[in-house]
């Protein structure tokens, strides 16, 4: 999913990804664990991730660059407390 991820990090339009593509990239075990934790189906997890992950990565990389670990931790803490 390199092209998709690069588009999410970059400053242009986000290239979409399907739930099936994300499920394959992450692996069934991870998707199943996320589904069990959330109490939904694996298909629902994959569909939601395909919708939200590009938006989240895009927001975390507004200048087309990955944040350093300290900045990322701070951003995630703010979001989780918010």
PDB file of N, CA, C and O in Angstrom:
ATOM      1  N   UNK A   1       0.809  -1.202   0.000  1.00  0.00           N
ATOM      2  CA  UNK A   1       0.000   0.000   0.000  1.00  0.00           C
ATOM      3  C   UNK A   1       0.850   1.263   0.000  1.00  0.00           C
ATOM      4  O   UNK A   1       0.402   2.317   0.426  1.00  0.00           O
ATOM      5  N   UNK A   2       2.071   1.132  -0.498  1.00  0.00           N
ATOM      6  CA  UNK A   2       3.007   2.246  -0.481  1.00  0.00           C
ATOM      7  C   UNK A   2       2.479   3.511  -1.143  1.00  0.00           C
ATOM      8  O   UNK A   2       2.627   4.609  -0.614  1.00  0.00           O
ATOM      9  N   UNK A   3       1.861   3.371  -2.330  1.00  0.00           N
ATOM     10  CA  UNK A   3       1.350   4.554  -3.025  1.00  0.00           C
ATOM     11  C   UNK A   3       0.253   5.240  -2.216  1.00  0.00           C
ATOM     12  O   UNK A   3       0.215   6.464  -2.120  1.00  0.00           O
ATOM     13  N   UNK A   4      -0.626   4.432  -1.627  1.00  0.00           N
ATOM     14  CA  UNK A   4      -1.695   5.017  -0.822  1.00  0.00           C
ATOM     15  C   UNK A   4      -1.128   5.747   0.391  1.00  0.00           C
ATOM     16  O   UNK A   4      -1.495   6.887   0.660  1.00  0.00           O
ATOM     17  N   UNK A   5      -0.243   5.094   1.118  1.00  0.00           N
ATOM     18  CA  UNK A   5       0.306   5.693   2.337  1.00  0.00           C
ATOM     19  C   UNK A   5       1.085   6.968   1.998  1.00  0.00           C
ATOM     20  O   UNK A   5       0.954   7.982   2.689  1.00  0.00           O
ATOM     21  N   UNK A   6       1.864   6.939   0.928  1.00  0.00           N
ATOM     22  CA  UNK A   6       2.592   8.156   0.526  1.00  0.00           C
ATOM     23  C   UNK A   6       1.625   9.296   0.239  1.00  0.00           C
ATOM     24  O   UNK A   6       1.902  10.448   0.565  1.00  0.00           O
ATOM     25  N   UNK A   7       0.480   8.985  -0.349  1.00  0.00           N
ATOM     26  CA  UNK A   7      -0.497  10.042  -0.637  1.00  0.00           C
ATOM     27  C   UNK A   7      -1.108  10.589   0.651  1.00  0.00           C
ATOM     28  O   UNK A   7      -1.411  11.774   0.740  1.00  0.00           O
ATOM     29  N   UNK A   8      -1.271   9.757   1.659  1.00  0.00           N
ATOM     30  CA  UNK A   8      -1.840  10.229   2.931  1.00  0.00           C
ATOM     31  C   UNK A   8      -0.864  11.146   3.647  1.00  0.00           C
ATOM     32  O   UNK A   8      -1.259  12.118   4.260  1.00  0.00           O
ATOM     33  N   UNK A   9       0.419  10.802   3.580  1.00  0.00           N
ATOM     34  CA  UNK A   9       1.455  11.605   4.227  1.00  0.00           C
ATOM     35  C   UNK A   9       1.714  12.877   3.424  1.00  0.00           C
ATOM     36  O   UNK A   9       1.922  13.943   3.991  1.00  0.00           O
ATOM     37  N   UNK A  10       1.680  12.776   2.113  1.00  0.00           N
ATOM     38  CA  UNK A  10       1.966  13.916   1.254  1.00  0.00           C
ATOM     39  C   UNK A  10       0.903  15.000   1.361  1.00  0.00           C
ATOM     40  O   UNK A  10      -0.085  14.883   2.085  1.00  0.00           O
ATOM     41  N   UNK A  11       1.102  16.061   0.596  1.00  0.00           N
ATOM     42  CA  UNK A  11       0.214  17.213   0.687  1.00  0.00           C
ATOM     43  C   UNK A  11      -0.893  17.206  -0.353  1.00  0.00           C
ATOM     44  O   UNK A  11      -1.747  18.081  -0.337  1.00  0.00           O
ATOM     45  N   UNK A  12      -0.907  16.233  -1.251  1.00  0.00           N
ATOM     46  CA  UNK A  12      -1.944  16.152  -2.279  1.00  0.00           C
ATOM     47  C   UNK A  12      -3.157  15.369  -1.790  1.00  0.00           C
ATOM     48  O   UNK A  12      -3.336  15.130  -0.598  1.00  0.00           O
ATOM     49  N   UNK A  13      -3.967  14.964  -2.750  1.00  0.00           N
ATOM     50  CA  UNK A  13      -5.183  14.202  -2.447  1.00  0.00           C
ATOM     51  C   UNK A  13      -4.821  12.812  -1.920  1.00  0.00           C
ATOM     52  O   UNK A  13      -3.809  12.228  -2.307  1.00  0.00           O
ATOM     53  N   UNK A  14      -5.653  12.297  -1.031  1.00  0.00           N
ATOM     54  CA  UNK A  14      -5.463  10.956  -0.477  1.00  0.00           C
ATOM     55  C   UNK A  14      -5.976   9.911  -1.455  1.00  0.00           C
ATOM     56  O   UNK A  14      -7.108   9.987  -1.907  1.00  0.00           O
ATOM     57  N   UNK A  15      -5.136   8.930  -1.752  1.00  0.00           N
ATOM     58  CA  UNK A  15      -5.551   7.792  -2.574  1.00  0.00           C
ATOM     59  C   UNK A  15      -6.314   6.841  -1.657  1.00  0.00           C
ATOM     60  O   UNK A  15      -5.824   6.477  -0.587  1.00  0.00           O
ATOM     61  N   UNK A  16      -7.531   6.453  -2.048  1.00  0.00           N
ATOM     62  CA  UNK A  16      -8.312   5.570  -1.176  1.00  0.00           C
ATOM     63  C   UNK A  16      -7.733   4.161  -1.089  1.00  0.00           C
ATOM     64  O   UNK A  16      -6.954   3.737  -1.943  1.00  0.00           O
ATOM     65  N   UNK A  17      -8.130   3.463  -0.046  1.00  0.00           N
ATOM     66  CA  UNK A  17      -7.750   2.073   0.156  1.00  0.00           C
ATOM     67  C   UNK A  17      -9.026   1.323   0.548  1.00  0.00           C
ATOM     68  O   UNK A  17      -9.887   1.870   1.237  1.00  0.00           O
ATOM     69  N   UNK A  18      -9.147   0.096   0.098  1.00  0.00           N
ATOM     70  CA  UNK A  18     -10.342  -0.683   0.438  1.00  0.00           C
ATOM     71  C   UNK A  18     -10.133  -1.417   1.759  1.00  0.00           C
ATOM     72  O   UNK A  18      -8.997  -1.617   2.211  1.00  0.00           O
ATOM     73  N   UNK A  19     -11.225  -1.827   2.357  1.00  0.00           N
ATOM     74  CA  UNK A  19     -11.158  -2.628   3.571  1.00  0.00           C
ATOM     75  C   UNK A  19     -10.409  -3.929   3.337  1.00  0.00           C
ATOM     76  O   UNK A  19      -9.636  -4.375   4.179  1.00  0.00           O
ATOM     77  N   UNK A  20     -10.625  -4.531   2.171  1.00  0.00           N
ATOM     78  CA  UNK A  20      -9.924  -5.781   1.837  1.00  0.00           C
ATOM     79  C   UNK A  20      -8.419  -5.565   1.736  1.00  0.00           C
ATOM     80  O   UNK A  20      -7.631  -6.379   2.214  1.00  0.00           O
ATOM     81  N   UNK A  21      -8.017  -4.446   1.117  1.00  0.00           N
ATOM     82  CA  UNK A  21      -6.591  -4.147   1.004  1.00  0.00           C
ATOM     83  C   UNK A  21      -5.963  -3.963   2.379  1.00  0.00           C
ATOM     84  O   UNK A  21      -4.886  -4.487   2.651  1.00  0.00           O
ATOM     85  N   UNK A  22      -6.626  -3.215   3.244  1.00  0.00           N
ATOM     86  CA  UNK A  22      -6.094  -3.002   4.587  1.00  0.00           C
ATOM     87  C   UNK A  22      -6.068  -4.293   5.378  1.00  0.00           C
ATOM     88  O   UNK A  22      -5.113  -4.567   6.095  1.00  0.00           O
ATOM     89  N   UNK A  23      -7.121  -5.085   5.259  1.00  0.00           N
ATOM     90  CA  UNK A  23      -7.160  -6.366   5.948  1.00  0.00           C
ATOM     91  C   UNK A  23      -6.003  -7.266   5.539  1.00  0.00           C
ATOM     92  O   UNK A  23      -5.366  -7.901   6.382  1.00  0.00           O
ATOM     93  N   UNK A  24      -5.703  -7.285   4.244  1.00  0.00           N
ATOM     94  CA  UNK A  24      -4.575  -8.080   3.759  1.00  0.00           C
ATOM     95  C   UNK A  24      -3.246  -7.526   4.255  1.00  0.00           C
ATOM     96  O   UNK A  24      -2.354  -8.277   4.636  1.00  0.00           O
ATOM     97  N   UNK A  25      -3.112  -6.207   4.231  1.00  0.00           N
ATOM     98  CA  UNK A  25      -1.858  -5.582   4.651  1.00  0.00           C
ATOM     99  C   UNK A  25      -1.602  -5.777   6.143  1.00  0.00           C
ATOM    100  O   UNK A  25      -0.476  -6.050   6.559  1.00  0.00           O
ATOM    101  N   UNK A  26      -2.639  -5.648   6.956  1.00  0.00           N
ATOM    102  CA  UNK A  26      -2.490  -5.782   8.406  1.00  0.00           C
ATOM    103  C   UNK A  26      -2.407  -7.235   8.838  1.00  0.00           C
ATOM    104  O   UNK A  26      -1.779  -7.551   9.840  1.00  0.00           O
ATOM    105  N   UNK A  27      -3.094  -8.088   8.119  1.00  0.00           N
ATOM    106  CA  UNK A  27      -3.148  -9.500   8.482  1.00  0.00           C
ATOM    107  C   UNK A  27      -4.411  -9.810   9.258  1.00  0.00           C
ATOM    108  O   UNK A  27      -4.894  -8.999  10.051  1.00  0.00           O
ATOM    109  N   UNK A  28      -4.937 -10.971   9.009  1.00  0.00           N
ATOM    110  CA  UNK A  28      -6.192 -11.385   9.636  1.00  0.00           C
ATOM    111  C   UNK A  28      -6.149 -11.426  11.144  1.00  0.00           C
ATOM    112  O   UNK A  28      -7.140 -11.135  11.805  1.00  0.00           O
ATOM    113  N   UNK A  29      -5.000 -11.771  11.702  1.00  0.00           N
ATOM    114  CA  UNK A  29      -4.893 -11.867  13.156  1.00  0.00           C
ATOM    115  C   UNK A  29      -5.092 -10.509  13.821  1.00  0.00           C
ATOM    116  O   UNK A  29      -5.839 -10.382  14.793  1.00  0.00           O
ATOM    117  N   UNK A  30      -4.448  -9.485  13.276  1.00  0.00           N
ATOM    118  CA  UNK A  30      -4.579  -8.146  13.850  1.00  0.00           C
ATOM    119  C   UNK A  30      -6.007  -7.640  13.690  1.00  0.00           C
ATOM    120  O   UNK A  30      -6.595  -7.093  14.627  1.00  0.00           O
ATOM    121  N   UNK A  31      -6.573  -7.829  12.513  1.00  0.00           N
ATOM    122  CA  UNK A  31      -7.942  -7.380  12.273  1.00  0.00           C
ATOM    123  C   UNK A  31      -8.906  -8.112  13.204  1.00  0.00           C
ATOM    124  O   UNK A  31      -9.804  -7.502  13.780  1.00  0.00           O
ATOM    125  N   UNK A  32      -8.714  -9.402  13.381  1.00  0.00           N
ATOM    126  CA  UNK A  32      -9.583 -10.179  14.281  1.00  0.00           C
ATOM    127  C   UNK A  32      -9.477  -9.684  15.717  1.00  0.00           C
ATOM    128  O   UNK A  32     -10.478  -9.581  16.419  1.00  0.00           O
ATOM    129  N   UNK A  33      -8.253  -9.379  16.163  1.00  0.00           N
ATOM    130  CA  UNK A  33      -8.072  -8.868  17.520  1.00  0.00           C
ATOM    131  C   UNK A  33      -8.741  -7.510  17.694  1.00  0.00           C
ATOM    132  O   UNK A  33      -9.391  -7.256  18.720  1.00  0.00           O
ATOM    133  N   UNK A  34      -8.595  -6.633  16.710  1.00  0.00           N
ATOM    134  CA  UNK A  34      -9.255  -5.330  16.778  1.00  0.00           C
ATOM    135  C   UNK A  34     -10.774  -5.497  16.804  1.00  0.00           C
ATOM    136  O   UNK A  34     -11.469  -4.807  17.558  1.00  0.00           O
ATOM    137  N   UNK A  35     -11.277  -6.406  15.983  1.00  0.00           N
ATOM    138  CA  UNK A  35     -12.716  -6.652  15.930  1.00  0.00           C
ATOM    139  C   UNK A  35     -13.235  -7.173  17.263  1.00  0.00           C
ATOM    140  O   UNK A  35     -14.266  -6.715  17.765  1.00  0.00           O
ATOM    141  N   UNK A  36     -12.513  -8.120  17.844  1.00  0.00           N
ATOM    142  CA  UNK A  36     -12.932  -8.668  19.138  1.00  0.00           C
ATOM    143  C   UNK A  36     -12.919  -7.589  20.212  1.00  0.00           C
ATOM    144  O   UNK A  36     -13.839  -7.503  21.030  1.00  0.00           O
ATOM    145  N   UNK A  37     -11.888  -6.749  20.186  1.00  0.00           N
ATOM    146  CA  UNK A  37     -11.778  -5.672  21.177  1.00  0.00           C
ATOM    147  C   UNK A  37     -12.925  -4.662  21.025  1.00  0.00           C
ATOM    148  O   UNK A  37     -13.466  -4.179  22.011  1.00  0.00           O
ATOM    149  N   UNK A  38     -13.294  -4.376  19.775  1.00  0.00           N
ATOM    150  CA  UNK A  38     -14.347  -3.397  19.517  1.00  0.00           C
ATOM    151  C   UNK A  38     -15.747  -4.005  19.551  1.00  0.00           C
ATOM    152  O   UNK A  38     -16.736  -3.276  19.573  1.00  0.00           O
ATOM    153  N   UNK A  39     -15.828  -5.326  19.528  1.00  0.00           N
ATOM    154  CA  UNK A  39     -17.138  -5.979  19.536  1.00  0.00           C
ATOM    155  C   UNK A  39     -17.877  -5.878  18.211  1.00  0.00           C
ATOM    156  O   UNK A  39     -19.103  -5.809  18.188  1.00  0.00           O
ATOM    157  N   UNK A  40     -17.119  -5.836  17.115  1.00  0.00           N
ATOM    158  CA  UNK A  40     -17.719  -5.769  15.782  1.00  0.00           C
ATOM    159  C   UNK A  40     -17.065  -6.832  14.901  1.00  0.00           C
ATOM    160  O   UNK A  40     -16.107  -7.480  15.303  1.00  0.00           O
ATOM    161  N   UNK A  41     -17.548  -6.956  13.684  1.00  0.00           N
ATOM    162  CA  UNK A  41     -16.989  -7.944  12.763  1.00  0.00           C
ATOM    163  C   UNK A  41     -15.656  -7.467  12.192  1.00  0.00           C
ATOM    164  O   UNK A  41     -15.362  -6.262  12.179  1.00  0.00           O
ATOM    165  N   UNK A  42     -14.891  -8.405  11.699  1.00  0.00           N
ATOM    166  CA  UNK A  42     -13.631  -8.072  11.031  1.00  0.00           C
ATOM    167  C   UNK A  42     -13.882  -7.191   9.807  1.00  0.00           C
ATOM    168  O   UNK A  42     -13.098  -6.281   9.518  1.00  0.00           O
ATOM    169  N   UNK A  43     -14.971  -7.450   9.114  1.00  0.00           N
ATOM    170  CA  UNK A  43     -15.312  -6.648   7.940  1.00  0.00           C
ATOM    171  C   UNK A  43     -15.579  -5.202   8.332  1.00  0.00           C
ATOM    172  O   UNK A  43     -15.179  -4.264   7.636  1.00  0.00           O
ATOM    173  N   UNK A  44     -16.252  -5.009   9.466  1.00  0.00           N
ATOM    174  CA  UNK A  44     -16.540  -3.650   9.948  1.00  0.00           C
ATOM    175  C   UNK A  44     -15.251  -2.932  10.335  1.00  0.00           C
ATOM    176  O   UNK A  44     -15.077  -1.752  10.030  1.00  0.00           O
ATOM    177  N   UNK A  45     -14.344  -3.627  10.999  1.00  0.00           N
ATOM    178  CA  UNK A  45     -13.054  -3.023  11.354  1.00  0.00           C
ATOM    179  C   UNK A  45     -12.319  -2.595  10.090  1.00  0.00           C
ATOM    180  O   UNK A  45     -11.829  -1.465   9.999  1.00  0.00           O
ATOM    181  N   UNK A  46     -12.226  -3.476   9.114  1.00  0.00           N
ATOM    182  CA  UNK A  46     -11.527  -3.151   7.874  1.00  0.00           C
ATOM    183  C   UNK A  46     -12.182  -1.967   7.165  1.00  0.00           C
ATOM    184  O   UNK A  46     -11.489  -1.073   6.665  1.00  0.00           O
ATOM    185  N   UNK A  47     -13.504  -1.951   7.121  1.00  0.00           N
ATOM    186  CA  UNK A  47     -14.223  -0.850   6.461  1.00  0.00           C
ATOM    187  C   UNK A  47     -13.980   0.476   7.180  1.00  0.00           C
ATOM    188  O   UNK A  47     -13.726   1.504   6.540  1.00  0.00           O
ATOM    189  N   UNK A  48     -14.059   0.458   8.506  1.00  0.00           N
ATOM    190  CA  UNK A  48     -13.833   1.690   9.263  1.00  0.00           C
ATOM    191  C   UNK A  48     -12.391   2.171   9.140  1.00  0.00           C
ATOM    192  O   UNK A  48     -12.136   3.375   8.995  1.00  0.00           O
ATOM    193  N   UNK A  49     -11.445   1.244   9.206  1.00  0.00           N
ATOM    194  CA  UNK A  49     -10.040   1.631   9.046  1.00  0.00           C
ATOM    195  C   UNK A  49      -9.789   2.223   7.659  1.00  0.00           C
ATOM    196  O   UNK A  49      -9.059   3.212   7.531  1.00  0.00           O
ATOM    197  N   UNK A  50     -10.401   1.641   6.632  1.00  0.00           N
ATOM    198  CA  UNK A  50     -10.184   2.161   5.280  1.00  0.00           C
ATOM    199  C   UNK A  50     -10.753   3.567   5.138  1.00  0.00           C
ATOM    200  O   UNK A  50     -10.261   4.365   4.339  1.00  0.00           O
ATOM    201  N   UNK A  51     -11.761   3.883   5.921  1.00  0.00           N
ATOM    202  CA  UNK A  51     -12.349   5.226   5.901  1.00  0.00           C
ATOM    203  C   UNK A  51     -11.519   6.215   6.719  1.00  0.00           C
ATOM    204  O   UNK A  51     -11.222   7.321   6.257  1.00  0.00           O
ATOM    205  N   UNK A  52     -11.163   5.823   7.941  1.00  0.00           N
ATOM    206  CA  UNK A  52     -10.547   6.757   8.884  1.00  0.00           C
ATOM    207  C   UNK A  52      -9.030   6.839   8.821  1.00  0.00           C
ATOM    208  O   UNK A  52      -8.458   7.914   9.065  1.00  0.00           O
ATOM    209  N   UNK A  53      -8.347   5.749   8.521  1.00  0.00           N
ATOM    210  CA  UNK A  53      -6.886   5.762   8.557  1.00  0.00           C
ATOM    211  C   UNK A  53      -6.268   6.798   7.612  1.00  0.00           C
ATOM    212  O   UNK A  53      -5.374   7.548   8.029  1.00  0.00           O
ATOM    213  N   UNK A  54      -6.738   6.912   6.360  1.00  0.00           N
ATOM    214  CA  UNK A  54      -6.166   7.963   5.507  1.00  0.00           C
ATOM    215  C   UNK A  54      -6.351   9.364   6.089  1.00  0.00           C
ATOM    216  O   UNK A  54      -5.456  10.199   6.027  1.00  0.00           O
ATOM    217  N   UNK A  55      -7.507   9.618   6.682  1.00  0.00           N
ATOM    218  CA  UNK A  55      -7.787  10.934   7.271  1.00  0.00           C
ATOM    219  C   UNK A  55      -6.899  11.200   8.485  1.00  0.00           C
ATOM    220  O   UNK A  55      -6.401  12.316   8.675  1.00  0.00           O
ATOM    221  N   UNK A  56      -6.707  10.193   9.302  1.00  0.00           N
ATOM    222  CA  UNK A  56      -5.876  10.346  10.505  1.00  0.00           C
ATOM    223  C   UNK A  56      -4.427  10.601  10.120  1.00  0.00           C
ATOM    224  O   UNK A  56      -3.795  11.534  10.627  1.00  0.00           O
ATOM    225  N   UNK A  57      -3.907   9.788   9.205  1.00  0.00           N
ATOM    226  CA  UNK A  57      -2.513   9.969   8.774  1.00  0.00           C
ATOM    227  C   UNK A  57      -2.347  11.343   8.133  1.00  0.00           C
ATOM    228  O   UNK A  57      -1.375  12.054   8.392  1.00  0.00           O
ATOM    229  N   UNK A  58      -3.315  11.748   7.328  1.00  0.00           N
ATOM    230  CA  UNK A  58      -3.271  13.056   6.680  1.00  0.00           C
ATOM    231  C   UNK A  58      -3.203  14.179   7.715  1.00  0.00           C
ATOM    232  O   UNK A  58      -2.420  15.122   7.573  1.00  0.00           O
ATOM    233  N   UNK A  59      -4.004  14.072   8.770  1.00  0.00           N
ATOM    234  CA  UNK A  59      -4.015  15.100   9.815  1.00  0.00           C
ATOM    235  C   UNK A  59      -2.732  15.117  10.635  1.00  0.00           C
ATOM    236  O   UNK A  59      -2.306  16.164  11.113  1.00  0.00           O
ATOM    237  N   UNK A  60      -2.112  13.959  10.811  1.00  0.00           N
ATOM    238  CA  UNK A  60      -0.876  13.872  11.593  1.00  0.00           C
ATOM    239  C   UNK A  60       0.347  14.313  10.797  1.00  0.00           C
ATOM    240  O   UNK A  60       1.431  14.474  11.365  1.00  0.00           O
ATOM    241  N   UNK A  61       0.177  14.505   9.487  1.00  0.00           N
ATOM    242  CA  UNK A  61       1.297  14.886   8.628  1.00  0.00           C
ATOM    243  C   UNK A  61       0.933  16.090   7.763  1.00  0.00           C
ATOM    244  O   UNK A  61       1.011  16.038   6.534  1.00  0.00           O
ATOM    245  N   UNK A  62       0.553  17.216   8.372  1.00  0.00           N
ATOM    246  CA  UNK A  62       0.043  18.349   7.594  1.00  0.00           C
ATOM    247  C   UNK A  62       1.058  18.956   6.634  1.00  0.00           C
ATOM    248  O   UNK A  62       0.682  19.553   5.642  1.00  0.00           O
ATOM    249  N   UNK A  63       2.327  18.815   6.894  1.00  0.00           N
ATOM    250  CA  UNK A  63       3.353  19.382   6.015  1.00  0.00           C
ATOM    251  C   UNK A  63       4.002  18.326   5.136  1.00  0.00           C
ATOM    252  O   UNK A  63       5.070  18.554   4.566  1.00  0.00           O
ATOM    253  N   UNK A  64       3.387  17.157   5.051  1.00  0.00           N
ATOM    254  CA  UNK A  64       3.919  16.098   4.217  1.00  0.00           C
ATOM    255  C   UNK A  64       5.089  15.362   4.822  1.00  0.00           C
ATOM    256  O   UNK A  64       5.831  14.687   4.124  1.00  0.00           O
ATOM    257  N   UNK A  65       5.266  15.499   6.139  1.00  0.00           N
ATOM    258  CA  UNK A  65       6.356  14.818   6.827  1.00  0.00           C
ATOM    259  C   UNK A  65       5.821  14.140   8.071  1.00  0.00           C
ATOM    260  O   UNK A  65       4.925  14.656   8.735  1.00  0.00           O
ATOM    261  N   UNK A  66       6.430  13.001   8.394  1.00  0.00           N
ATOM    262  CA  UNK A  66       6.058  12.307   9.619  1.00  0.00           C
ATOM    263  C   UNK A  66       6.523  13.120  10.824  1.00  0.00           C
ATOM    264  O   UNK A  66       7.625  13.661  10.809  1.00  0.00           O
ATOM    265  N   UNK A  67       5.706  13.226  11.855  1.00  0.00           N
ATOM    266  CA  UNK A  67       6.134  13.936  13.057  1.00  0.00           C
ATOM    267  C   UNK A  67       7.180  13.124  13.816  1.00  0.00           C
ATOM    268  O   UNK A  67       7.230  11.900  13.680  1.00  0.00           O
ATOM    269  N   UNK A  68       8.016  13.811  14.616  1.00  0.00           N
ATOM    270  CA  UNK A  68       8.950  13.070  15.448  1.00  0.00           C
ATOM    271  C   UNK A  68       8.166  12.370  16.552  1.00  0.00           C
ATOM    272  O   UNK A  68       6.998  12.678  16.803  1.00  0.00           O
ATOM    273  N   UNK A  69       8.791  11.414  17.212  1.00  0.00           N
ATOM    274  CA  UNK A  69       8.100  10.586  18.213  1.00  0.00           C
ATOM    275  C   UNK A  69       7.494  11.438  19.326  1.00  0.00           C
ATOM    276  O   UNK A  69       6.375  11.179  19.767  1.00  0.00           O
ATOM    277  N   UNK A  70       8.184  12.463  19.793  1.00  0.00           N
ATOM    278  CA  UNK A  70       7.661  13.313  20.862  1.00  0.00           C
ATOM    279  C   UNK A  70       6.419  14.065  20.441  1.00  0.00           C
ATOM    280  O   UNK A  70       5.443  14.143  21.188  1.00  0.00           O
ATOM    281  N   UNK A  71       6.426  14.601  19.230  1.00  0.00           N
ATOM    282  CA  UNK A  71       5.257  15.324  18.725  1.00  0.00           C
ATOM    283  C   UNK A  71       4.072  14.393  18.551  1.00  0.00           C
ATOM    284  O   UNK A  71       2.940  14.733  18.873  1.00  0.00           O
ATOM    285  N   UNK A  72       4.342  13.215  18.028  1.00  0.00           N
ATOM    286  CA  UNK A  72       3.275  12.246  17.807  1.00  0.00           C
ATOM    287  C   UNK A  72       2.651  11.827  19.129  1.00  0.00           C
ATOM    288  O   UNK A  72       1.428  11.778  19.255  1.00  0.00           O
ATOM    289  N   UNK A  73       3.471  11.589  20.135  1.00  0.00           N
ATOM    290  CA  UNK A  73       2.959  11.212  21.445  1.00  0.00           C
ATOM    291  C   UNK A  73       2.087  12.324  22.012  1.00  0.00           C
ATOM    292  O   UNK A  73       1.011  12.074  22.546  1.00  0.00           O
ATOM    293  N   UNK A  74       2.547  13.554  21.882  1.00  0.00           N
ATOM    294  CA  UNK A  74       1.763  14.697  22.369  1.00  0.00           C
ATOM    295  C   UNK A  74       0.437  14.843  21.662  1.00  0.00           C
ATOM    296  O   UNK A  74      -0.597  15.083  22.291  1.00  0.00           O
ATOM    297  N   UNK A  75       0.448  14.673  20.325  1.00  0.00           N
ATOM    298  CA  UNK A  75      -0.794  14.775  19.560  1.00  0.00           C
ATOM    299  C   UNK A  75      -1.770  13.685  19.965  1.00  0.00           C
ATOM    300  O   UNK A  75      -2.958  13.946  20.157  1.00  0.00           O
ATOM    301  N   UNK A  76      -1.270  12.465  20.080  1.00  0.00           N
ATOM    302  CA  UNK A  76      -2.151  11.360  20.455  1.00  0.00           C
ATOM    303  C   UNK A  76      -2.705  11.534  21.849  1.00  0.00           C
ATOM    304  O   UNK A  76      -3.878  11.255  22.100  1.00  0.00           O
ATOM    305  N   UNK A  77      -1.901  12.031  22.766  1.00  0.00           N
ATOM    306  CA  UNK A  77      -2.368  12.280  24.136  1.00  0.00           C
ATOM    307  C   UNK A  77      -3.486  13.307  24.131  1.00  0.00           C
ATOM    308  O   UNK A  77      -4.494  13.152  24.814  1.00  0.00           O
ATOM    309  N   UNK A  78      -3.335  14.371  23.344  1.00  0.00           N
ATOM    310  CA  UNK A  78      -4.366  15.407  23.265  1.00  0.00           C
ATOM    311  C   UNK A  78      -5.669  14.842  22.721  1.00  0.00           C
ATOM    312  O   UNK A  78      -6.739  15.134  23.242  1.00  0.00           O
ATOM    313  N   UNK A  79      -5.556  14.053  21.676  1.00  0.00           N
ATOM    314  CA  UNK A  79      -6.747  13.471  21.063  1.00  0.00           C
ATOM    315  C   UNK A  79      -7.446  12.531  22.046  1.00  0.00           C
ATOM    316  O   UNK A  79      -8.668  12.567  22.190  1.00  0.00           O
ATOM    317  N   UNK A  80      -6.689  11.698  22.708  1.00  0.00           N
ATOM    318  CA  UNK A  80      -7.281  10.715  23.617  1.00  0.00           C
ATOM    319  C   UNK A  80      -7.901  11.368  24.846  1.00  0.00           C
ATOM    320  O   UNK A  80      -8.893  10.882  25.382  1.00  0.00           O
ATOM    321  N   UNK A  81      -7.336  12.465  25.305  1.00  0.00           N
ATOM    322  CA  UNK A  81      -7.899  13.163  26.457  1.00  0.00           C
ATOM    323  C   UNK A  81      -9.088  14.015  26.076  1.00  0.00           C
ATOM    324  O   UNK A  81      -9.972  14.237  26.892  1.00  0.00           O
ATOM    325  N   UNK A  82      -9.090  14.502  24.819  1.00  0.00           N
ATOM    326  CA  UNK A  82     -10.062  15.452  24.321  1.00  0.00           C
ATOM    327  C   UNK A  82     -11.455  15.063  24.413  1.00  0.00           C
ATOM    328  O   UNK A  82     -12.383  15.663  24.635  1.00  0.00           O
TER     329      UNK A  82
END
